[in-house]
mmCIF file of C-alpha atoms in Angstrom:
data_model
loop_
_atom_site.group_PDB
_atom_site.id
_atom_site.type_symbol
_atom_site.label_atom_id
_atom_site.label_comp_id
_atom_site.label_asym_id
_atom_site.label_seq_id
_atom_site.Cartn_x
_atom_site.Cartn_y
_atom_site.Cartn_z
ATOM 1 C CA MET A 757 83.227 79.333 94.026
ATOM 2 C CA ASN A 758 83.274 83.108 94.405
ATOM 3 C CA ALA A 759 86.626 84.843 94.220
ATOM 4 C CA GLU A 760 87.784 86.342 97.501
ATOM 5 C CA ILE A 761 87.317 90.108 97.624
ATOM 6 C CA VAL A 762 90.623 91.890 98.054
ATOM 7 C CA THR A 763 89.999 94.763 100.474
ATOM 8 C CA ASN A 764 92.017 97.933 100.885
ATOM 9 C CA CYS A 765 93.158 96.626 104.265
ATOM 10 C CA VAL A 766 94.509 93.485 102.639
ATOM 11 C CA VAL A 767 96.320 95.411 99.906
ATOM 12 C CA LEU A 768 97.922 97.777 102.420
ATOM 13 C CA GLY A 769 98.714 95.035 104.914
ATOM 14 C CA PHE A 770 96.384 96.195 107.679
ATOM 15 C CA ASP A 771 95.889 92.892 109.441
ATOM 16 C CA CYS A 772 94.866 92.758 113.108
ATOM 17 C CA LYS A 773 98.475 92.971 114.243
ATOM 18 C CA ARG A 774 99.202 96.109 112.227
ATOM 19 C CA ILE A 775 95.903 97.701 113.245
ATOM 20 C CA GLN A 776 96.778 97.226 116.908
ATOM 21 C CA LYS A 777 100.275 98.562 116.310
ATOM 22 C CA THR A 778 98.877 101.647 114.557
ATOM 23 C CA ILE A 779 96.409 102.594 117.279
ATOM 24 C CA SER A 780 99.074 101.921 119.902
ATOM 25 C CA LEU A 781 101.534 104.266 118.176
ATOM 26 C CA LEU A 782 98.861 106.970 118.141
ATOM 27 C CA GLY A 783 98.219 106.451 121.847
ATOM 28 C CA LEU A 784 94.678 105.225 121.364
ATOM 29 C CA GLU A 785 93.340 103.013 124.135
ATOM 30 C CA ALA A 786 90.048 101.439 125.144
ATOM 31 C CA GLU A 787 89.042 104.526 127.139
ATOM 32 C CA HIS A 788 89.195 106.589 123.940
ATOM 33 C CA GLY A 789 86.352 104.470 122.619
ATOM 34 C CA GLN A 790 84.261 105.591 125.589
ATOM 35 C CA HIS A 791 85.233 109.219 125.058
ATOM 36 C CA ALA A 792 84.367 108.951 121.354
ATOM 37 C CA GLU A 793 80.952 107.552 122.250
ATOM 38 C CA ARG A 794 80.343 110.539 124.524
ATOM 39 C CA LEU A 795 81.439 112.941 121.791
ATOM 40 C CA ARG A 796 79.028 111.340 119.318
ATOM 41 C CA SER A 797 76.078 111.338 121.706
ATOM 42 C CA GLU A 798 76.570 114.772 123.293
ATOM 43 C CA PHE A 799 78.347 116.886 120.695
ATOM 44 C CA ILE A 800 77.783 115.311 117.258
ATOM 45 C CA GLU A 801 74.354 113.671 117.244
ATOM 46 C CA GLY A 802 71.854 116.132 115.809
ATOM 47 C CA LYS A 803 74.600 118.655 115.107
ATOM 48 C CA ALA A 804 76.646 116.846 112.440
ATOM 49 C CA GLU A 805 75.088 118.665 109.495
ATOM 50 C CA ALA A 806 75.635 122.090 111.075
ATOM 51 C CA LEU A 807 79.241 121.236 111.934
ATOM 52 C CA VAL A 808 79.968 120.024 108.418
ATOM 53 C CA SER A 809 78.230 123.022 106.841
ATOM 54 C CA SER A 810 80.407 125.416 108.840
ATOM 55 C CA CYS A 811 83.493 123.510 107.727
ATOM 56 C CA LEU A 812 82.349 123.614 104.101
ATOM 57 C CA ASP A 813 81.894 127.370 104.340
ATOM 58 C CA ALA A 814 85.472 127.664 105.570
ATOM 59 C CA LEU A 815 86.724 125.342 102.833
ATOM 60 C CA ALA A 816 84.806 126.970 99.969
ATOM 61 C CA PRO A 817 87.307 129.814 99.265
ATOM 62 C CA TYR A 818 90.090 127.274 98.829
ATOM 63 C CA GLU A 819 90.791 127.100 95.082
ATOM 64 C CA ASP A 820 90.953 123.301 94.977
ATOM 65 C CA PHE A 821 87.400 123.225 96.359
ATOM 66 C CA LEU A 822 86.323 123.699 92.746
ATOM 67 C CA LEU A 823 87.475 120.137 92.088
ATOM 68 C CA ILE A 824 84.978 118.903 94.660
ATOM 69 C CA LYS A 825 82.209 120.771 92.866
ATOM 70 C CA GLU A 826 83.259 119.472 89.454
ATOM 71 C CA ASN A 827 84.248 115.880 90.281
ATOM 72 C CA ILE A 828 81.952 114.959 93.170
ATOM 73 C CA GLY A 829 79.354 117.603 93.824
ATOM 74 C CA VAL A 830 79.139 119.542 97.075
ATOM 75 C CA GLU A 831 76.052 117.708 98.346
ATOM 76 C CA SER A 832 77.572 114.284 97.784
ATOM 77 C CA PHE A 833 80.792 115.352 99.483
ATOM 78 C CA LYS A 834 78.785 116.805 102.369
ATOM 79 C CA GLU A 835 76.763 113.608 102.853
ATOM 80 C CA ARG A 836 79.901 111.466 103.040
ATOM 81 C CA TRP A 837 81.427 113.926 105.487
ATOM 82 C CA ILE A 838 78.359 113.785 107.739
ATOM 83 C CA ASP A 839 78.440 109.963 107.654
ATOM 84 C CA TYR A 840 82.100 110.063 108.635
ATOM 85 C CA LEU A 841 81.402 112.456 111.510
ATOM 86 C CA CYS A 842 78.458 110.413 112.816
ATOM 87 C CA GLY A 843 80.774 107.412 113.072
ATOM 88 C CA PHE A 844 83.597 109.415 114.651
ATOM 89 C CA GLY A 845 85.841 106.990 116.530
ATOM 90 C CA GLN A 846 83.213 104.249 116.640
ATOM 91 C CA ASN A 847 85.008 100.885 116.931
ATOM 92 C CA PHE A 848 88.231 102.557 115.790
ATOM 93 C CA ASP A 849 90.268 99.438 116.611
ATOM 94 C CA THR A 850 88.463 97.154 114.134
ATOM 95 C CA PRO A 851 89.273 96.205 110.527
ATOM 96 C CA LYS A 852 85.871 97.586 109.452
ATOM 97 C CA TYR A 853 86.699 101.049 110.776
ATOM 98 C CA PHE A 854 90.036 101.004 108.951
ATOM 99 C CA GLU A 855 88.420 99.693 105.773
ATOM 100 C CA ASP A 856 85.691 102.354 105.801
ATOM 101 C CA ARG A 857 88.203 105.193 106.240
ATOM 102 C CA LEU A 858 90.539 103.798 103.613
ATOM 103 C CA GLY A 859 87.594 103.354 101.259
ATOM 104 C CA ILE A 860 86.590 107.013 101.584
ATOM 105 C CA ALA A 861 90.147 108.130 100.809
ATOM 106 C CA VAL A 862 90.357 105.786 97.825
ATOM 107 C CA ALA A 863 87.031 107.073 96.481
ATOM 108 C CA TRP A 864 88.121 110.713 96.759
ATOM 109 C CA ALA A 865 91.501 109.961 95.220
ATOM 110 C CA HIS A 866 89.779 108.380 92.222
ATOM 111 C CA LYS A 867 87.670 111.552 91.961
ATOM 112 C CA ARG A 868 90.884 113.617 91.831
ATOM 113 C CA VAL A 869 90.219 115.457 95.081
ATOM 114 C CA PRO A 870 93.660 116.752 96.153
ATOM 115 C CA LEU A 871 95.125 115.242 99.293
ATOM 116 C CA GLY A 872 95.566 118.763 100.670
ATOM 117 C CA VAL A 873 91.803 119.298 100.586
ATOM 118 C CA LEU A 874 91.234 116.090 102.533
ATOM 119 C CA HIS A 875 93.848 117.147 105.064
ATOM 120 C CA LEU A 876 92.102 120.496 105.530
ATOM 121 C CA GLN A 877 88.809 118.649 105.908
ATOM 122 C CA HIS A 878 90.134 116.779 108.954
ATOM 123 C CA CYS A 879 91.760 119.894 110.410
ATOM 124 C CA LEU A 880 88.536 121.875 110.100
ATOM 125 C CA ILE A 881 86.312 119.212 111.636
ATOM 126 C CA GLN A 882 88.813 118.719 114.438
ATOM 127 C CA GLN A 883 88.753 122.436 115.231
ATOM 128 C CA ALA A 884 84.957 122.558 114.940
ATOM 129 C CA LEU A 885 84.605 119.712 117.449
ATOM 130 C CA VAL A 886 87.009 121.312 119.902
ATOM 131 C CA ASP A 887 85.274 124.694 119.610
ATOM 132 C CA SER A 888 81.873 123.057 120.098
ATOM 133 C CA LEU A 889 83.163 121.199 123.118
ATOM 134 C CA LEU A 890 84.593 124.311 124.743
ATOM 135 C CA ILE A 891 81.529 126.431 124.009
ATOM 136 C CA GLN A 892 78.836 123.972 125.039
ATOM 137 C CA CYS A 893 80.459 122.364 127.992
ATOM 138 C CA LYS A 894 81.735 124.428 130.910
ATOM 139 C CA LEU A 895 83.624 121.574 132.495
ATOM 140 C CA ASN A 896 86.827 121.618 134.438
ATOM 141 C CA PRO A 897 90.044 120.837 132.517
ATOM 142 C CA LYS A 898 90.271 117.345 133.968
ATOM 143 C CA THR A 899 86.936 116.501 132.391
ATOM 144 C CA VAL A 900 87.378 118.372 129.110
ATOM 145 C CA TRP A 901 90.933 117.337 128.312
ATOM 146 C CA PRO A 902 90.231 113.588 127.780
ATOM 147 C CA LEU A 903 87.586 114.547 125.212
ATOM 148 C CA VAL A 904 89.945 116.960 123.437
ATOM 149 C CA ASP A 905 92.680 114.330 123.516
ATOM 150 C CA CYS A 906 90.254 111.859 121.952
ATOM 151 C CA ILE A 907 89.393 114.328 119.166
ATOM 152 C CA PHE A 908 93.069 114.870 118.364
ATOM 153 C CA LYS A 909 93.958 111.172 118.339
ATOM 154 C CA ILE A 910 90.929 109.975 116.373
ATOM 155 C CA THR A 911 91.540 112.758 113.846
ATOM 156 C CA SER A 912 95.204 111.738 113.625
ATOM 157 C CA LEU A 913 94.110 108.194 112.840
ATOM 158 C CA SER A 914 91.730 109.492 110.170
ATOM 159 C CA MET A 915 94.467 111.610 108.602
ATOM 160 C CA TYR A 916 96.845 108.651 108.584
ATOM 161 C CA LEU A 917 94.302 106.373 106.911
ATOM 162 C CA THR A 918 93.440 109.102 104.409
ATOM 163 C CA VAL A 919 97.081 109.360 103.356
ATOM 164 C CA GLU A 920 97.433 105.571 103.151
ATOM 165 C CA GLY A 921 94.278 105.185 101.070
ATOM 166 C CA TYR A 922 95.162 108.104 98.832
ATOM 167 C CA HIS A 923 98.648 106.765 98.178
ATOM 168 C CA LEU A 924 97.191 103.347 97.391
ATOM 169 C CA VAL A 925 95.472 104.905 94.381
ATOM 170 C CA GLU A 926 98.591 106.851 93.424
ATOM 171 C CA VAL A 927 100.740 103.721 93.584
ATOM 172 C CA ASP A 928 98.141 101.792 91.593
ATOM 173 C CA GLU A 929 98.039 104.505 88.938
ATOM 174 C CA LEU A 930 101.829 104.706 88.861
ATOM 175 C CA GLN A 931 101.977 100.938 88.418
ATOM 176 C CA LYS A 932 99.474 101.139 85.565
ATOM 177 C CA THR A 933 101.533 103.918 83.987
ATOM 178 C CA LEU A 934 104.690 101.867 84.433
ATOM 179 C CA ASP A 935 103.012 98.803 82.913
ATOM 180 C CA ARG A 936 101.819 100.900 79.968
ATOM 181 C CA LEU A 937 105.278 102.393 79.430
ATOM 182 C CA ASN A 938 106.869 98.946 79.661
ATOM 183 C CA LYS A 939 104.355 97.624 77.150
ATOM 184 C CA GLU A 940 105.051 100.531 74.801
ATOM 185 C CA ALA A 941 108.798 100.028 75.221
ATOM 186 C CA SER A 942 108.389 96.325 74.507
ATOM 187 C CA GLN A 943 106.294 97.075 71.431
ATOM 188 C CA LEU A 944 108.841 99.633 70.266
ATOM 189 C CA HIS A 945 111.662 97.162 70.842
ATOM 190 C CA GLN A 946 109.723 94.517 68.946
ATOM 191 C CA LYS A 947 109.085 96.972 66.134
ATOM 192 C CA VAL A 948 112.763 97.879 65.929
ATOM 193 C CA ALA A 949 113.863 94.260 66.289
ATOM 194 C CA THR A 950 111.515 92.965 63.601
ATOM 195 C CA ASP A 951 111.565 93.557 59.881
ATOM 196 C CA GLN A 952 108.193 95.181 59.306
ATOM 197 C CA LEU A 953 107.550 93.493 55.964
ATOM 198 C CA THR A 954 108.544 89.895 56.607
ATOM 199 C CA GLY A 955 108.299 89.585 60.392
ATOM 200 C CA VAL A 956 111.804 88.131 60.753
ATOM 201 C CA LEU A 957 114.708 89.828 62.541
ATOM 202 C CA SER A 958 115.548 93.297 61.272
ATOM 203 C CA TYR A 959 119.019 93.971 59.867
ATOM 204 C CA SER A 960 120.316 95.648 63.033
ATOM 205 C CA THR A 961 118.932 92.935 65.305
ATOM 206 C CA LEU A 962 120.280 90.263 62.973
ATOM 207 C CA MET A 963 123.780 91.739 63.168
ATOM 208 C CA ASP A 964 123.628 92.063 66.954
ATOM 209 C CA THR A 965 122.362 88.504 67.293
ATOM 210 C CA LEU A 966 124.995 87.091 64.965
ATOM 211 C CA GLU A 967 127.774 88.927 66.791
ATOM 212 C CA ARG A 968 126.613 87.452 70.104
ATOM 213 C CA GLN A 969 126.445 83.990 68.575
ATOM 214 C CA VAL A 970 129.948 84.316 67.128
ATOM 215 C CA ASN A 971 131.357 85.369 70.506
ATOM 216 C CA LYS A 972 129.443 82.613 72.280
ATOM 217 C CA ALA A 973 130.651 79.927 69.860
ATOM 218 C CA LYS A 974 134.256 81.064 70.261
ATOM 219 C CA GLN A 975 134.032 81.074 74.044
ATOM 220 C CA ASN A 976 132.352 77.662 74.208
ATOM 221 C CA GLY A 977 134.235 76.084 71.336
ATOM 222 C CA SER A 978 130.930 75.158 69.726
ATOM 223 C CA SER A 979 130.098 75.038 66.038
ATOM 224 C CA LEU A 980 128.223 77.795 64.241
ATOM 225 C CA CYS A 981 127.054 77.966 60.652
ATOM 226 C CA VAL A 982 125.583 80.844 58.690
ATOM 227 C CA VAL A 983 123.476 80.550 55.551
ATOM 228 C CA MET A 984 123.123 83.469 53.151
ATOM 229 C CA ALA A 985 120.032 83.047 50.960
ATOM 230 C CA ASP A 986 118.998 85.187 47.997
ATOM 231 C CA LEU A 987 115.943 84.785 45.761
ATOM 232 C CA ASP A 988 116.813 84.194 42.116
ATOM 233 C CA PHE A 989 115.657 86.745 39.526
ATOM 234 C CA PHE A 990 113.576 88.588 42.100
ATOM 235 C CA LYS A 991 113.863 91.823 40.122
ATOM 236 C CA LYS A 992 111.923 90.103 37.370
ATOM 237 C CA VAL A 993 109.088 89.421 39.830
ATOM 238 C CA ASN A 994 108.876 93.115 40.715
ATOM 239 C CA ASP A 995 109.095 94.198 37.089
ATOM 240 C CA THR A 996 106.487 91.692 35.900
ATOM 241 C CA TYR A 997 103.934 91.678 38.710
ATOM 242 C CA GLY A 998 104.642 94.902 40.601
ATOM 243 C CA HIS A 999 106.207 95.670 43.950
ATOM 244 C CA LEU A 1000 103.094 94.809 45.962
ATOM 245 C CA VAL A 1001 103.215 91.267 44.635
ATOM 246 C CA GLY A 1002 106.971 91.268 45.213
ATOM 247 C CA ASP A 1003 106.363 92.160 48.857
ATOM 248 C CA ILE A 1004 103.954 89.237 49.188
ATOM 249 C CA VAL A 1005 106.591 86.918 47.745
ATOM 250 C CA LEU A 1006 109.109 88.173 50.322
ATOM 251 C CA LYS A 1007 106.639 87.543 53.154
ATOM 252 C CA LEU A 1008 105.911 84.038 51.895
ATOM 253 C CA THR A 1009 109.621 83.366 51.444
ATOM 254 C CA ALA A 1010 110.268 84.251 55.086
ATOM 255 C CA ARG A 1011 107.456 81.915 56.164
ATOM 256 C CA ARG A 1012 108.768 79.029 54.079
ATOM 257 C CA ILE A 1013 112.277 79.483 55.424
ATOM 258 C CA GLN A 1014 110.928 79.518 58.974
ATOM 259 C CA ALA A 1015 108.993 76.339 58.241
ATOM 260 C CA ALA A 1016 112.162 74.640 56.981
ATOM 261 C CA ILE A 1017 114.472 75.509 59.872
ATOM 262 C CA ARG A 1018 114.416 74.385 63.493
ATOM 263 C CA SER A 1019 112.518 76.271 66.193
ATOM 264 C CA PHE A 1020 115.722 77.603 67.776
ATOM 265 C CA ASP A 1021 117.369 78.681 64.510
ATOM 266 C CA MET A 1022 117.301 82.403 63.755
ATOM 267 C CA ILE A 1023 116.450 84.156 60.524
ATOM 268 C CA GLY A 1024 116.822 87.803 59.615
ATOM 269 C CA ARG A 1025 116.421 89.966 56.566
ATOM 270 C CA PHE A 1026 119.826 91.094 55.335
ATOM 271 C CA GLY A 1027 118.408 93.463 52.744
ATOM 272 C CA GLY A 1028 116.212 93.364 49.649
ATOM 273 C CA GLU A 1029 115.543 89.722 48.855
ATOM 274 C CA GLU A 1030 118.463 88.420 50.950
ATOM 275 C CA PHE A 1031 118.016 86.488 54.183
ATOM 276 C CA VAL A 1032 120.543 85.200 56.711
ATOM 277 C CA ILE A 1033 119.938 82.069 58.767
ATOM 278 C CA ILE A 1034 121.974 81.485 61.950
ATOM 279 C CA LEU A 1035 122.458 77.821 62.852
ATOM 280 C CA GLU A 1036 123.785 77.441 66.390
ATOM 281 C CA ASN A 1037 125.608 74.238 67.439
ATOM 282 C CA THR A 1038 125.450 73.033 63.855
ATOM 283 C CA ASP A 1039 128.211 71.553 61.720
ATOM 284 C CA LEU A 1040 128.443 71.742 57.926
ATOM 285 C CA ALA A 1041 126.839 68.359 57.346
ATOM 286 C CA LEU A 1042 123.680 69.278 59.242
ATOM 287 C CA ALA A 1043 123.714 72.826 57.861
ATOM 288 C CA LYS A 1044 123.684 71.378 54.325
ATOM 289 C CA ILE A 1045 120.580 69.360 55.149
ATOM 290 C CA ILE A 1046 118.791 72.424 56.519
ATOM 291 C CA ALA A 1047 119.865 74.618 53.598
ATOM 292 C CA GLU A 1048 118.689 72.022 51.122
ATOM 293 C CA ARG A 1049 115.362 71.821 52.932
ATOM 294 C CA ILE A 1050 115.027 75.599 52.531
ATOM 295 C CA ARG A 1051 115.855 75.380 48.835
ATOM 296 C CA LEU A 1052 113.258 72.693 48.216
ATOM 297 C CA GLY A 1053 110.679 74.567 50.291
ATOM 298 C CA ILE A 1054 111.043 77.601 48.029
ATOM 299 C CA ALA A 1055 111.337 75.878 44.664
ATOM 300 C CA GLY A 1056 108.944 72.995 45.273
ATOM 301 C CA THR A 1057 105.663 74.938 45.240
ATOM 302 C CA PRO A 1058 104.639 78.069 43.294
ATOM 303 C CA PHE A 1059 103.944 81.220 45.295
ATOM 304 C CA HIS A 1060 100.308 82.339 45.312
ATOM 305 C CA ALA A 1061 100.349 86.140 45.316
ATOM 306 C CA LYS A 1062 97.066 87.877 44.572
ATOM 307 C CA LYS A 1063 95.815 86.197 41.375
ATOM 308 C CA PHE A 1064 99.252 85.025 40.251
ATOM 309 C CA GLU A 1065 101.133 81.771 40.652
ATOM 310 C CA ILE A 1066 104.830 82.507 40.620
ATOM 311 C CA ASP A 1067 107.624 79.968 40.355
ATOM 312 C CA ILE A 1068 110.774 81.151 42.049
ATOM 313 C CA THR A 1069 113.998 79.604 43.292
ATOM 314 C CA ILE A 1070 116.640 80.532 45.824
ATOM 315 C CA SER A 1071 120.423 80.308 45.978
ATOM 316 C CA LEU A 1072 122.136 79.634 49.286
ATOM 317 C CA GLY A 1073 125.701 80.005 50.509
ATOM 318 C CA MET A 1074 126.968 78.400 53.725
ATOM 319 C CA ALA A 1075 129.936 79.119 55.937
ATOM 320 C CA MET A 1076 131.079 77.561 59.198
ATOM 321 C CA LEU A 1077 132.812 79.698 61.819
ATOM 322 C CA LYS A 1078 136.605 79.371 61.904
ATOM 323 C CA LYS A 1079 138.919 80.237 64.777
ATOM 324 C CA ASP A 1080 140.160 83.388 63.079
ATOM 325 C CA ASP A 1081 136.688 84.447 61.898
ATOM 326 C CA HIS A 1082 134.729 87.432 63.122
ATOM 327 C CA LEU A 1083 131.249 88.547 62.144
ATOM 328 C CA GLU A 1084 132.258 90.294 58.920
ATOM 329 C CA THR A 1085 134.526 87.546 57.590
ATOM 330 C CA LEU A 1086 131.957 84.852 58.363
ATOM 331 C CA LEU A 1087 129.297 86.757 56.436
ATOM 332 C CA GLU A 1088 131.706 87.499 53.599
ATOM 333 C CA ARG A 1089 132.465 83.791 53.156
ATOM 334 C CA ALA A 1090 128.764 82.877 53.228
ATOM 335 C CA ASP A 1091 128.041 85.675 50.754
ATOM 336 C CA ALA A 1092 130.826 84.511 48.432
ATOM 337 C CA ALA A 1093 129.431 80.976 48.553
ATOM 338 C CA MET A 1094 125.961 82.265 47.716
ATOM 339 C CA TYR A 1095 127.236 84.137 44.650
ATOM 340 C CA LYS A 1096 129.115 81.016 43.621
ATOM 341 C CA ALA A 1097 125.798 79.122 43.786
ATOM 342 C CA LYS A 1098 124.249 81.724 41.492
ATOM 343 C CA LYS A 1099 127.205 81.549 39.120
ATOM 344 C CA ASN A 1100 126.875 77.773 38.934
ATOM 345 C CA GLY A 1101 123.251 77.963 37.787
ATOM 346 C CA ARG A 1102 121.204 79.184 40.781
ATOM 347 C CA ASN A 1103 118.687 77.124 42.752
ATOM 348 C CA ARG A 1104 121.456 75.373 44.648
ATOM 349 C CA VAL A 1105 123.517 75.351 47.831
ATOM 350 C CA ALA A 1106 127.212 76.189 47.894
ATOM 351 C CA VAL A 1107 129.651 75.806 50.768
ATOM 352 C CA ALA A 1108 132.311 78.384 51.562
ATOM 353 C CA ASP A 1109 135.964 77.543 51.014
ATOM 354 C CA ASN A 1110 135.514 74.381 48.925
ATOM 355 C CA LEU A 1111 132.560 76.022 47.112
ATOM 356 C CA GLU A 1112 131.203 72.648 46.121
ATOM 357 C CA ALA A 1113 127.663 73.198 44.857
ATOM 358 C CA THR A 1114 124.861 70.758 45.358
ATOM 359 C CA SER A 1115 121.585 70.877 43.516
#
């Protein structure tokens, strides 16, 4: 099934009701269709090229006319202008007429022809038609005026549709620019929010996230646990294998921690080889299980970094939010528990306050 073509009329909302409203506001009636037919047959047919050429001569000194030469070409612009003039006012109350005029404006807007040039184009052809009418036809005012009135109103409709079509392109380009800026802002935010080495939350984002979670837990009366994790003897890895290998180990550590925690848990890099895991709606008993799963995930399998297989362990300290806690004190208690785990032999989990280590 072919996709429905979205026309300029559809995008701008020119349905039959709006088309009728537009021509009514401009004072266009059925009799103007008859006058337009007379204009085409008596004053435009066979003379369109000469009329357009005279208008082009008048437009040529205008400095923006250079854009027509560069972006479209004078002959191409002239041909489209002649086509427009030959269809002057023909079936002006139909969607096709509106679509054709909008399409011309959209095409010129994409070619970077200034709207002012297009406005002058309509003014010049309007004046050329009126002059031709007055020169060629020595009719009484009652006969001439309806034709002049038709020229003015059809030209007004053309100008209106030119502006609408032109602005459609401008709005589209502005939307594309806005989408690009939003994408760049999102990418920048993601870059700032993410630790560039490990892909977990950056330090600043980690702190902001933890502060929000602390406030949320206090307001809701829910439980919140924090795990501070630090690789054991990581300096030895850097000294032995080099910092590039050390970076790989940090990346793999972050992945293994992410694999061990739940999908809604949050992990961030605290600094160096230290990571912080935020466990929302989690009591100490469950936090111990998760922390132990992290420990086993790190220690259970050697790290493959370049051509090396590296055995490494991790020490973890846990703390559960207390009523009188704030962000700093919660982290301090988790940090103290982590150092207690290291003091007790590393590769273990320690809990803040009672500091009871488990291996």
